[in-house]
Amino acid sequence: AQKVTQAQTEISVVEKEDVTLDCVYETRDTTYYLFWYKQPPSGELVFLIRRNSFDEQNEISGRYSWNFQKSTSSFNFTITASQVVDSAVYFCALSASWAGGTSYGKLTFGQGTILTVHP
Amino acid sequence: GAVVSQHPSRVICKSGTSVKIECRSLDFQATTMFWYRQFPKQSLMLMATSNEGSKATYEQGVEKDKFLINHASLTLSTLTVTSAHPEDSSFYICSASPSGGARETQYFGPGTRLLVL
């Protein structure tokens, strides 16, 4: 069974602060994908990143960065110099990558972290 | 590119009626589509996997006779909530995976908010 845990239910920061959203996952699959999505109040999911389990390199995209630690089964997301527009619910998700498995393509989402950035 | 639409975006219905939600891939073909449900302030939960030309596969605990899924073409999947009740009120989101590609590539629709009175 797959499981994704986002221990932080809500985080509140002041603009320009850095903030890290934690994500810990469990899976029996040897290969898998990890994702982060942003869900603004409109409800539409915004794709942020997909990471293959083979690739443990950290990634940076503008103010966003991701730290993948396979040894601790974590895939944390950091926003640098946060802005009010970053306020949203952020979901970490996991899917199996083996086409022969019954979980192929199915996304298991964490509980989500509500991020509020105050001016 | 890679746009997925859902219709309607919002629907209010009376208890006992059926509601159909459409999920369309506008600029690509999708052999596989997924349907998720999100209750207020909760996470997204996969309901079923919709496969073009074959029966949908449902997740454990999801009633297949209540949530009818039809994937009759490579660009359209429909979810029908039959005999809807207030507890079915939720945000329903679909995703579509381009044909010929890997399923980890999915594009999400904007969601449909269902309120059953």
Tab-separated table of N, CA and C in Angstrom, chain B residues 11-87:
chain	number	residue	atom	x	y	z
B	11	VAL	N	-22.666	22.373	-9.959
B	11	VAL	CA	-24.033	21.885	-10.124
B	11	VAL	C	-24.689	21.700	-8.767
B	12	ILE	N	-25.941	22.131	-8.710
B	12	ILE	CA	-26.767	21.930	-7.527
B	12	ILE	C	-27.955	21.080	-7.940
B	13	CYS	N	-28.219	20.038	-7.196
B	13	CYS	CA	-29.327	19.162	-7.564
B	13	CYS	C	-30.083	18.715	-6.319
B	14	LYS	N	-31.274	18.186	-6.546
B	14	LYS	CA	-32.081	17.683	-5.448
B	14	LYS	C	-31.703	16.248	-5.133
B	15	SER	N	-31.877	15.865	-3.907
B	15	SER	CA	-31.589	14.503	-3.487
B	15	SER	C	-32.426	13.526	-4.296
B	16	GLY	N	-31.797	12.466	-4.758
B	16	GLY	CA	-32.495	11.452	-5.528
B	16	GLY	C	-32.332	11.578	-7.024
B	17	THR	N	-31.828	12.701	-7.475
B	17	THR	CA	-31.625	12.885	-8.914
B	17	THR	C	-30.236	12.403	-9.316
B	18	SER	N	-30.025	12.268	-10.625
B	18	SER	CA	-28.721	11.840	-11.140
B	18	SER	C	-28.021	13.021	-11.798
B	19	VAL	N	-26.736	13.032	-11.683
B	19	VAL	CA	-25.944	14.130	-12.228
B	19	VAL	C	-24.819	13.555	-13.072
B	20	LYS	N	-24.640	14.119	-14.263
B	20	LYS	CA	-23.563	13.659	-15.137
B	20	LYS	C	-22.488	14.726	-15.221
B	21	ILE	N	-21.245	14.301	-15.056
B	21	ILE	CA	-20.099	15.205	-15.150
B	21	ILE	C	-19.227	14.733	-16.304
B	22	GLU	N	-18.858	15.668	-17.159
B	22	GLU	CA	-18.035	15.326	-18.325
B	22	GLU	C	-16.596	15.769	-18.120
B	23	CYS	N	-15.695	14.952	-18.599
B	23	CYS	CA	-14.268	15.262	-18.582
B	23	CYS	C	-13.752	15.097	-20.005
B	24	ARG	N	-13.237	16.164	-20.558
B	24	ARG	CA	-12.772	16.141	-21.946
B	24	ARG	C	-11.305	16.557	-22.062
B	25	SER	N	-10.566	15.794	-22.844
B	25	SER	CA	-9.219	16.225	-23.201
B	25	SER	C	-9.360	16.989	-24.511
B	26	LEU	N	-8.988	18.258	-24.500
B	26	LEU	CA	-9.300	19.134	-25.623
B	26	LEU	C	-8.297	19.050	-26.774
B	27	ASP	N	-7.047	18.782	-26.486
B	27	ASP	CA	-6.048	18.813	-27.554
B	27	ASP	C	-5.161	17.575	-27.563
B	28	PHE	N	-5.641	16.515	-26.970
B	28	PHE	CA	-4.910	15.254	-27.034
B	28	PHE	C	-5.887	14.113	-26.784
B	29	GLN	N	-5.477	12.932	-27.151
B	29	GLN	CA	-6.295	11.753	-26.906
B	29	GLN	C	-5.851	11.095	-25.606
B	30	ALA	N	-6.809	10.579	-24.889
B	30	ALA	CA	-6.511	9.997	-23.585
B	30	ALA	C	-7.147	8.624	-23.460
B	31	THR	N	-6.320	7.606	-23.477
B	31	THR	CA	-6.826	6.258	-23.294
B	31	THR	C	-7.271	6.042	-21.856
B	32	THR	N	-6.592	6.690	-20.950
B	32	THR	CA	-6.874	6.524	-19.529
B	32	THR	C	-7.198	7.863	-18.897
B	33	MET	N	-8.264	7.857	-18.128
B	33	MET	CA	-8.618	9.038	-17.325
B	33	MET	C	-8.879	8.570	-15.895
B	34	PHE	N	-8.644	9.435	-14.967
B	34	PHE	CA	-8.847	9.109	-13.561
B	34	PHE	C	-9.872	10.076	-12.958
B	35	TRP	N	-10.677	9.535	-12.052
B	35	TRP	CA	-11.655	10.378	-11.350
B	35	TRP	C	-11.306	10.405	-9.860
B	36	TYR	N	-11.225	11.637	-9.330
B	36	TYR	CA	-10.918	11.845	-7.925
B	36	TYR	C	-12.072	12.598	-7.268
B	37	ARG	N	-12.152	12.442	-5.955
B	37	ARG	CA	-13.164	13.159	-5.183
B	37	ARG	C	-12.457	13.835	-4.024
B	38	GLN	N	-12.880	15.061	-3.744
B	38	GLN	CA	-12.268	15.819	-2.659
B	38	GLN	C	-13.365	16.445	-1.815
B	39	PHE	N	-13.503	15.980	-0.573
B	39	PHE	CA	-14.444	16.587	0.354
B	39	PHE	C	-13.800	17.844	0.926
B	40	PRO	N	-14.628	18.771	1.425
B	40	PRO	CA	-14.100	20.046	1.931
B	40	PRO	C	-12.977	19.859	2.938
B	41	LYS	N	-11.915	20.582	2.708
B	41	LYS	CA	-10.745	20.602	3.591
B	41	LYS	C	-10.093	19.217	3.727
B	42	GLN	N	-10.287	18.389	2.734
B	42	GLN	CA	-9.655	17.076	2.754
B	42	GLN	C	-8.812	16.881	1.499
B	43	SER	N	-8.189	15.737	1.441
B	43	SER	CA	-7.312	15.444	0.315
B	43	SER	C	-8.105	14.871	-0.852
B	44	LEU	N	-7.437	14.672	-1.954
B	44	LEU	CA	-8.062	14.036	-3.107
B	44	LEU	C	-7.950	12.527	-2.960
B	45	MET	N	-9.048	11.854	-3.237
B	45	MET	CA	-9.064	10.401	-3.166
B	45	MET	C	-9.460	9.856	-4.534
B	46	LEU	N	-8.681	8.915	-5.020
B	46	LEU	CA	-8.995	8.297	-6.301
B	46	LEU	C	-10.255	7.458	-6.180
B	47	MET	N	-11.182	7.682	-7.113
B	47	MET	CA	-12.407	6.894	-7.130
B	47	MET	C	-12.293	5.719	-8.105
B	48	ALA	N	-11.831	6.038	-9.312
B	48	ALA	CA	-11.815	5.005	-10.342
B	48	ALA	C	-10.890	5.396	-11.474
B	49	THR	N	-10.492	4.365	-12.208
B	49	THR	CA	-9.693	4.549	-13.413
B	49	THR	C	-10.576	4.230	-14.603
B	50	SER	N	-10.671	5.184	-15.509
B	50	SER	CA	-11.542	5.049	-16.674
B	50	SER	C	-10.693	4.701	-17.894
B	51	ASN	N	-11.032	3.608	-18.554
B	51	ASN	CA	-10.273	3.155	-19.720
B	51	ASN	C	-11.162	3.168	-20.953
B	52	GLU	N	-10.693	3.805	-22.007
B	52	GLU	CA	-11.474	3.914	-23.239
B	52	GLU	C	-11.816	2.545	-23.796
B	53	GLY	N	-13.082	2.333	-24.010
B	53	GLY	CA	-13.535	1.099	-24.635
B	53	GLY	C	-13.657	-0.083	-23.700
B	54	SER	N	-13.410	0.112	-22.432
B	54	SER	CA	-13.558	-0.998	-21.490
B	54	SER	C	-14.131	-0.481	-20.180
B	55	LYS	N	-14.413	-1.428	-19.293
B	55	LYS	CA	-15.025	-1.038	-18.027
B	55	LYS	C	-14.036	-0.300	-17.132
B	56	ALA	N	-14.577	0.587	-16.352
B	56	ALA	CA	-13.738	1.298	-15.394
B	56	ALA	C	-13.364	0.371	-14.244
B	57	THR	N	-12.254	0.655	-13.629
B	57	THR	CA	-11.863	-0.080	-12.428
B	57	THR	C	-12.017	0.849	-11.238
B	58	TYR	N	-12.703	0.371	-10.234
B	58	TYR	CA	-13.046	1.203	-9.090
B	58	TYR	C	-12.152	0.894	-7.893
B	59	GLU	N	-11.909	1.913	-7.125
B	59	GLU	CA	-11.133	1.727	-5.901
B	59	GLU	C	-12.032	1.092	-4.838
B	60	GLN	N	-11.388	0.484	-3.877
B	60	GLN	CA	-12.127	-0.185	-2.807
B	60	GLN	C	-13.007	0.829	-2.080
B	61	GLY	N	-14.245	0.428	-1.866
B	61	GLY	CA	-15.167	1.291	-1.141
B	61	GLY	C	-15.983	2.223	-2.020
B	62	VAL	N	-15.695	2.267	-3.292
B	62	VAL	CA	-16.458	3.119	-4.215
B	62	VAL	C	-17.510	2.260	-4.908
B	63	GLU	N	-18.754	2.660	-4.794
B	63	GLU	CA	-19.852	1.873	-5.358
B	63	GLU	C	-19.945	2.078	-6.867
B	64	LYS	N	-19.678	1.050	-7.622
B	64	LYS	CA	-19.680	1.182	-9.074
B	64	LYS	C	-21.086	1.392	-9.625
B	65	ASP	N	-22.105	0.939	-8.919
B	65	ASP	CA	-23.469	1.135	-9.404
B	65	ASP	C	-23.971	2.540	-9.113
B	66	LYS	N	-23.302	3.219	-8.203
B	66	LYS	CA	-23.713	4.574	-7.870
B	66	LYS	C	-22.930	5.592	-8.705
B	67	PHE	N	-21.697	5.301	-8.942
B	67	PHE	CA	-20.838	6.193	-9.716
B	67	PHE	C	-20.518	5.506	-11.050
B	68	LEU	N	-21.350	5.811	-12.034
B	68	LEU	CA	-21.220	5.173	-13.337
B	68	LEU	C	-20.217	5.943	-14.193
B	69	ILE	N	-19.272	5.214	-14.734
B	69	ILE	CA	-18.254	5.839	-15.567
B	69	ILE	C	-18.316	5.255	-16.961
B	70	ASN	N	-18.321	6.159	-17.928
B	70	ASN	CA	-18.334	5.771	-19.337
B	70	ASN	C	-17.219	6.505	-20.057
B	71	HIS	N	-16.392	5.745	-20.765
B	71	HIS	CA	-15.259	6.344	-21.494
B	71	HIS	C	-15.390	5.895	-22.941
B	72	ALA	N	-16.363	6.497	-23.608
B	72	ALA	CA	-16.748	6.018	-24.933
B	72	ALA	C	-15.839	6.478	-26.049
B	73	SER	N	-15.061	7.513	-25.819
B	73	SER	CA	-14.153	7.986	-26.862
B	73	SER	C	-12.815	8.349	-26.234
B	74	LEU	N	-11.845	8.622	-27.064
B	74	LEU	CA	-10.506	8.928	-26.572
B	74	LEU	C	-10.381	10.339	-26.021
B	75	THR	N	-11.458	11.095	-26.062
B	75	THR	CA	-11.392	12.455	-25.537
B	75	THR	C	-12.474	12.751	-24.504
B	76	LEU	N	-13.271	11.747	-24.160
B	76	LEU	CA	-14.378	12.022	-23.247
B	76	LEU	C	-14.611	10.873	-22.281
B	77	SER	N	-14.669	11.231	-21.008
B	77	SER	CA	-15.104	10.298	-19.977
B	77	SER	C	-16.197	10.991	-19.181
B	78	THR	N	-17.220	10.235	-18.816
B	78	THR	CA	-18.295	10.822	-18.026
B	78	THR	C	-18.466	10.064	-16.725
B	79	LEU	N	-18.773	10.814	-15.689
B	79	LEU	CA	-19.071	10.259	-14.370
B	79	LEU	C	-20.502	10.633	-14.042
B	80	THR	N	-21.346	9.644	-13.825
B	80	THR	CA	-22.733	9.896	-13.458
B	80	THR	C	-22.942	9.480	-12.012
B	81	VAL	N	-23.344	10.430	-11.209
B	81	VAL	CA	-23.688	10.147	-9.816
B	81	VAL	C	-25.176	9.848	-9.794
B	82	THR	N	-25.529	8.595	-9.572
B	82	THR	CA	-26.928	8.206	-9.623
B	82	THR	C	-27.566	8.342	-8.243
B	83	SER	N	-28.828	8.751	-8.245
B	83	SER	CA	-29.573	8.923	-7.001
B	83	SER	C	-28.711	9.628	-5.953
B	84	ALA	N	-28.317	10.830	-6.310
B	84	ALA	CA	-27.399	11.583	-5.457
B	84	ALA	C	-28.038	11.919	-4.105
B	85	HIS	N	-27.209	11.893	-3.069
B	85	HIS	CA	-27.636	12.270	-1.728
B	85	HIS	C	-26.692	13.334	-1.182
B	86	PRO	N	-27.110	14.038	-0.163
B	86	PRO	CA	-26.258	15.119	0.375
B	86	PRO	C	-24.826	14.691	0.666
B	87	GLU	N	-24.628	13.457	1.078
B	87	GLU	CA	-23.269	13.014	1.382
B	87	GLU	C	-22.390	12.863	0.137
